[in-house]
Amino acid sequence: MTDHIQTSLDNQILTLTINRPERKNALTQAMYGAMADAIVGANDDKAVRAIIITGEGDMFTAGNDLGDFASDMERSSGEPPVTRFLNAIRDAEKPLIAAVNGPAIGVGLTMLLHCDIAYAAESANFRAPFTALGLVPEAGSSLLLPLSVGNSMAN
């Protein structure tokens, strides 16, 4: 597991902490792989009753580390780590809880839409900058966001 994803199991709750505060907890392919592995592993672990995802410091996540994605030209065969992660949160068998301790940007917002519960600190805010970056919203966020917060808030 990458050092940028810390895991702890306490009182049958698996906590995944995005721990890359020097890069505003921006997510790399390796970090996605580590989180996917932890969530899939928790599905089969009777010692885990729930999963919490949070960020270290004052940021939940700035979203994807675009430099990592751009430099990851050599893709291994099989499912990309980001896809494995998105499938893992979609298919999680244990309650998936987000503890949002600061800004949740891009995929940081998208992953909240797949959680069973999202708790937001007063410092939390949410942005989906996909169109500003020339990107297509991922993982059903253009459908799930209006369903979660209503059309007027989603626009």
PDB file of C-alpha atoms in Angstrom:
ATOM      1  CA  MET A   1       0.000   0.000   0.000  1.00  0.00           C
ATOM      2  CA  THR A   2       1.313   3.452  -0.855  1.00  0.00           C
ATOM      3  CA  ASP A   3       2.423   5.697   2.009  1.00  0.00           C
ATOM      4  CA  HIS A   4      -0.025   8.299   0.744  1.00  0.00           C
ATOM      5  CA  ILE A   5      -2.990   6.145   1.780  1.00  0.00           C
ATOM      6  CA  GLN A   6      -2.918   5.335   5.474  1.00  0.00           C
ATOM      7  CA  THR A   7      -5.190   2.654   6.869  1.00  0.00           C
ATOM      8  CA  SER A   8      -6.249   1.998  10.419  1.00  0.00           C
ATOM      9  CA  LEU A   9      -8.753  -0.431  11.896  1.00  0.00           C
ATOM     10  CA  ASP A  10     -10.343   0.636  15.163  1.00  0.00           C
ATOM     11  CA  ASN A  11     -13.618  -0.630  16.665  1.00  0.00           C
ATOM     12  CA  GLN A  12     -14.383  -2.518  13.433  1.00  0.00           C
ATOM     13  CA  ILE A  13     -14.109   0.697  11.378  1.00  0.00           C
ATOM     14  CA  LEU A  14     -11.533   0.813   8.603  1.00  0.00           C
ATOM     15  CA  THR A  15     -10.320   4.372   8.055  1.00  0.00           C
ATOM     16  CA  LEU A  16      -8.595   5.283   4.797  1.00  0.00           C
ATOM     17  CA  THR A  17      -6.752   8.583   5.083  1.00  0.00           C
ATOM     18  CA  ILE A  18      -5.596  10.357   1.945  1.00  0.00           C
ATOM     19  CA  ASN A  19      -2.204  11.514   3.205  1.00  0.00           C
ATOM     20  CA  ARG A  20      -0.519  13.763   0.678  1.00  0.00           C
ATOM     21  CA  PRO A  21      -1.069  17.218   2.171  1.00  0.00           C
ATOM     22  CA  GLU A  22       1.963  18.682   0.400  1.00  0.00           C
ATOM     23  CA  ARG A  23       0.017  18.162  -2.874  1.00  0.00           C
ATOM     24  CA  LYS A  24      -3.399  19.004  -1.383  1.00  0.00           C
ATOM     25  CA  ASN A  25      -4.120  15.261  -1.197  1.00  0.00           C
ATOM     26  CA  ALA A  26      -4.210  15.017  -5.003  1.00  0.00           C
ATOM     27  CA  LEU A  27      -4.757  11.402  -6.031  1.00  0.00           C
ATOM     28  CA  THR A  28      -2.313   9.335  -8.079  1.00  0.00           C
ATOM     29  CA  GLN A  29      -2.868   6.017  -9.819  1.00  0.00           C
ATOM     30  CA  ALA A  30      -0.952   4.268  -7.008  1.00  0.00           C
ATOM     31  CA  MET A  31      -3.215   5.875  -4.405  1.00  0.00           C
ATOM     32  CA  TYR A  32      -6.315   4.742  -6.295  1.00  0.00           C
ATOM     33  CA  GLY A  33      -4.922   1.214  -6.397  1.00  0.00           C
ATOM     34  CA  ALA A  34      -4.254   1.232  -2.661  1.00  0.00           C
ATOM     35  CA  MET A  35      -7.758   2.474  -1.835  1.00  0.00           C
ATOM     36  CA  ALA A  36      -9.377  -0.030  -4.210  1.00  0.00           C
ATOM     37  CA  ASP A  37      -7.420  -2.884  -2.628  1.00  0.00           C
ATOM     38  CA  ALA A  38      -8.403  -1.749   0.883  1.00  0.00           C
ATOM     39  CA  ILE A  39     -12.116  -1.455   0.059  1.00  0.00           C
ATOM     40  CA  VAL A  40     -12.268  -4.774  -1.800  1.00  0.00           C
ATOM     41  CA  GLY A  41     -10.366  -6.419   1.062  1.00  0.00           C
ATOM     42  CA  ALA A  42     -12.777  -4.935   3.602  1.00  0.00           C
ATOM     43  CA  ASN A  43     -15.720  -6.497   1.769  1.00  0.00           C
ATOM     44  CA  ASP A  44     -14.401  -9.958   2.689  1.00  0.00           C
ATOM     45  CA  ASP A  45     -13.121  -9.058   6.166  1.00  0.00           C
ATOM     46  CA  LYS A  46     -15.587  -9.852   8.958  1.00  0.00           C
ATOM     47  CA  ALA A  47     -13.549  -7.616  11.292  1.00  0.00           C
ATOM     48  CA  VAL A  48     -14.588  -4.565   9.235  1.00  0.00           C
ATOM     49  CA  ARG A  49     -18.123  -3.242   9.744  1.00  0.00           C
ATOM     50  CA  ALA A  50     -17.748   0.156   8.018  1.00  0.00           C
ATOM     51  CA  ILE A  51     -15.251   2.168   5.961  1.00  0.00           C
ATOM     52  CA  ILE A  52     -14.410   5.854   6.420  1.00  0.00           C
ATOM     53  CA  ILE A  53     -12.555   7.898   3.804  1.00  0.00           C
ATOM     54  CA  THR A  54     -10.996  11.191   4.923  1.00  0.00           C
ATOM     55  CA  GLY A  55      -8.136  13.503   4.059  1.00  0.00           C
ATOM     56  CA  GLU A  56      -5.090  14.529   6.068  1.00  0.00           C
ATOM     57  CA  GLY A  57      -4.778  18.171   7.048  1.00  0.00           C
ATOM     58  CA  ASP A  58      -7.193  20.844   5.895  1.00  0.00           C
ATOM     59  CA  MET A  59      -8.054  19.309   2.512  1.00  0.00           C
ATOM     60  CA  PHE A  60     -10.188  16.302   1.633  1.00  0.00           C
ATOM     61  CA  THR A  61      -8.684  16.045  -1.854  1.00  0.00           C
ATOM     62  CA  ALA A  62      -7.847  18.356  -4.741  1.00  0.00           C
ATOM     63  CA  GLY A  63      -8.909  15.559  -7.088  1.00  0.00           C
ATOM     64  CA  ASN A  64      -6.674  13.837  -9.592  1.00  0.00           C
ATOM     65  CA  ASP A  65      -2.979  14.627  -9.781  1.00  0.00           C
ATOM     66  CA  LEU A  66      -3.155  15.567 -13.456  1.00  0.00           C
ATOM     67  CA  GLY A  67       0.642  15.375 -13.780  1.00  0.00           C
ATOM     68  CA  ASP A  68       0.610  11.769 -12.588  1.00  0.00           C
ATOM     69  CA  PHE A  69      -2.146  10.857 -15.021  1.00  0.00           C
ATOM     70  CA  ALA A  70      -0.384  12.613 -17.922  1.00  0.00           C
ATOM     71  CA  SER A  71       2.953  10.942 -17.158  1.00  0.00           C
ATOM     72  CA  ASP A  72       1.414   7.497 -16.718  1.00  0.00           C
ATOM     73  CA  MET A  73       1.843   6.657 -20.393  1.00  0.00           C
ATOM     74  CA  GLU A  74       2.878   3.060 -19.775  1.00  0.00           C
ATOM     75  CA  ARG A  75      -0.310   1.411 -18.660  1.00  0.00           C
ATOM     76  CA  SER A  76      -0.154  -2.123 -17.449  1.00  0.00           C
ATOM     77  CA  SER A  77      -2.607  -4.622 -18.778  1.00  0.00           C
ATOM     78  CA  GLY A  78      -5.828  -4.967 -16.884  1.00  0.00           C
ATOM     79  CA  GLU A  79      -8.152  -2.496 -15.272  1.00  0.00           C
ATOM     80  CA  PRO A  80      -6.632   0.936 -14.474  1.00  0.00           C
ATOM     81  CA  PRO A  81      -6.377   1.689 -10.724  1.00  0.00           C
ATOM     82  CA  VAL A  82      -8.789   4.629 -10.949  1.00  0.00           C
ATOM     83  CA  THR A  83     -11.408   2.358 -12.532  1.00  0.00           C
ATOM     84  CA  ARG A  84     -10.821  -0.302  -9.868  1.00  0.00           C
ATOM     85  CA  PHE A  85     -11.355   2.357  -7.178  1.00  0.00           C
ATOM     86  CA  LEU A  86     -14.533   3.742  -8.731  1.00  0.00           C
ATOM     87  CA  ASN A  87     -15.892   0.206  -9.084  1.00  0.00           C
ATOM     88  CA  ALA A  88     -14.893  -0.570  -5.478  1.00  0.00           C
ATOM     89  CA  ILE A  89     -16.774   2.411  -4.036  1.00  0.00           C
ATOM     90  CA  ARG A  90     -19.775   1.707  -6.256  1.00  0.00           C
ATOM     91  CA  ASP A  91     -19.840  -1.951  -5.178  1.00  0.00           C
ATOM     92  CA  ALA A  92     -18.783  -1.560  -1.526  1.00  0.00           C
ATOM     93  CA  GLU A  93     -20.616  -4.074   0.645  1.00  0.00           C
ATOM     94  CA  LYS A  94     -19.883  -2.266   3.912  1.00  0.00           C
ATOM     95  CA  PRO A  95     -21.249   1.187   4.754  1.00  0.00           C
ATOM     96  CA  LEU A  96     -18.993   3.767   3.115  1.00  0.00           C
ATOM     97  CA  ILE A  97     -18.680   7.036   5.020  1.00  0.00           C
ATOM     98  CA  ALA A  98     -16.863  10.185   3.919  1.00  0.00           C
ATOM     99  CA  ALA A  99     -15.496  12.570   6.541  1.00  0.00           C
ATOM    100  CA  VAL A 100     -14.906  15.717   4.493  1.00  0.00           C
ATOM    101  CA  ASN A 101     -12.487  17.955   6.361  1.00  0.00           C
ATOM    102  CA  GLY A 102     -11.930  20.606   3.680  1.00  0.00           C
ATOM    103  CA  PRO A 103     -12.327  21.158  -0.061  1.00  0.00           C
ATOM    104  CA  ALA A 104     -13.475  18.166  -2.136  1.00  0.00           C
ATOM    105  CA  ILE A 105     -12.639  18.908  -5.755  1.00  0.00           C
ATOM    106  CA  GLY A 106     -13.308  16.879  -8.901  1.00  0.00           C
ATOM    107  CA  VAL A 107     -13.209  13.187  -8.113  1.00  0.00           C
ATOM    108  CA  GLY A 108     -13.233  14.207  -4.442  1.00  0.00           C
ATOM    109  CA  LEU A 109     -16.812  15.350  -4.963  1.00  0.00           C
ATOM    110  CA  THR A 110     -17.628  12.420  -7.231  1.00  0.00           C
ATOM    111  CA  MET A 111     -16.601   9.830  -4.635  1.00  0.00           C
ATOM    112  CA  LEU A 112     -18.940  11.429  -2.085  1.00  0.00           C
ATOM    113  CA  LEU A 113     -21.858  10.688  -4.381  1.00  0.00           C
ATOM    114  CA  HIS A 114     -21.078   6.973  -4.067  1.00  0.00           C
ATOM    115  CA  CYS A 115     -20.802   7.012  -0.264  1.00  0.00           C
ATOM    116  CA  ASP A 116     -23.668   5.995   1.983  1.00  0.00           C
ATOM    117  CA  ILE A 117     -23.085   9.026   4.215  1.00  0.00           C
ATOM    118  CA  ALA A 118     -20.914  12.124   3.833  1.00  0.00           C
ATOM    119  CA  TYR A 119     -20.175  14.328   6.835  1.00  0.00           C
ATOM    120  CA  ALA A 120     -18.815  17.763   5.995  1.00  0.00           C
ATOM    121  CA  ALA A 121     -16.879  20.041   8.334  1.00  0.00           C
ATOM    122  CA  GLU A 122     -17.645  23.760   8.233  1.00  0.00           C
ATOM    123  CA  SER A 123     -14.408  24.142   6.238  1.00  0.00           C
ATOM    124  CA  ALA A 124     -15.672  21.801   3.505  1.00  0.00           C
ATOM    125  CA  ASN A 125     -16.584  23.048   0.065  1.00  0.00           C
ATOM    126  CA  PHE A 126     -17.254  21.226  -3.158  1.00  0.00           C
ATOM    127  CA  ARG A 127     -16.223  21.891  -6.761  1.00  0.00           C
ATOM    128  CA  ALA A 128     -16.611  20.004 -10.008  1.00  0.00           C
ATOM    129  CA  PRO A 129     -14.230  21.805 -12.403  1.00  0.00           C
ATOM    130  CA  PHE A 130     -14.538  19.251 -15.209  1.00  0.00           C
ATOM    131  CA  THR A 131     -15.775  21.538 -17.976  1.00  0.00           C
ATOM    132  CA  ALA A 132     -13.334  24.300 -16.997  1.00  0.00           C
ATOM    133  CA  LEU A 133     -10.531  21.758 -17.516  1.00  0.00           C
ATOM    134  CA  GLY A 134     -12.015  20.408 -20.734  1.00  0.00           C
ATOM    135  CA  LEU A 135     -12.867  17.080 -19.085  1.00  0.00           C
ATOM    136  CA  VAL A 136     -15.988  14.952 -19.015  1.00  0.00           C
ATOM    137  CA  PRO A 137     -17.503  14.367 -15.550  1.00  0.00           C
ATOM    138  CA  GLU A 138     -16.649  10.868 -14.345  1.00  0.00           C
ATOM    139  CA  ALA A 139     -18.356   7.968 -12.633  1.00  0.00           C
ATOM    140  CA  GLY A 140     -21.910   9.131 -13.086  1.00  0.00           C
ATOM    141  CA  SER A 141     -21.406  12.459 -11.322  1.00  0.00           C
ATOM    142  CA  SER A 142     -23.498  14.374 -13.862  1.00  0.00           C
ATOM    143  CA  LEU A 143     -26.425  12.090 -12.956  1.00  0.00           C
ATOM    144  CA  LEU A 144     -25.772  11.544  -9.246  1.00  0.00           C
ATOM    145  CA  LEU A 145     -25.103  15.148  -8.214  1.00  0.00           C
ATOM    146  CA  PRO A 146     -28.528  16.496  -9.272  1.00  0.00           C
ATOM    147  CA  LEU A 147     -30.180  13.432  -7.720  1.00  0.00           C
ATOM    148  CA  SER A 148     -28.356  14.099  -4.441  1.00  0.00           C
ATOM    149  CA  VAL A 149     -28.679  17.874  -4.118  1.00  0.00           C
ATOM    150  CA  GLY A 150     -31.318  18.871  -6.666  1.00  0.00           C
ATOM    151  CA  ASN A 151     -30.973  20.528 -10.045  1.00  0.00           C
ATOM    152  CA  SER A 152     -30.675  24.104  -8.793  1.00  0.00           C
ATOM    153  CA  MET A 153     -27.774  23.283  -6.447  1.00  0.00           C
ATOM    154  CA  ALA A 154     -26.044  21.041  -9.002  1.00  0.00           C
ATOM    155  CA  ASN A 155     -25.966  23.813 -11.615  1.00  0.00           C
TER     156      ASN A 155
END
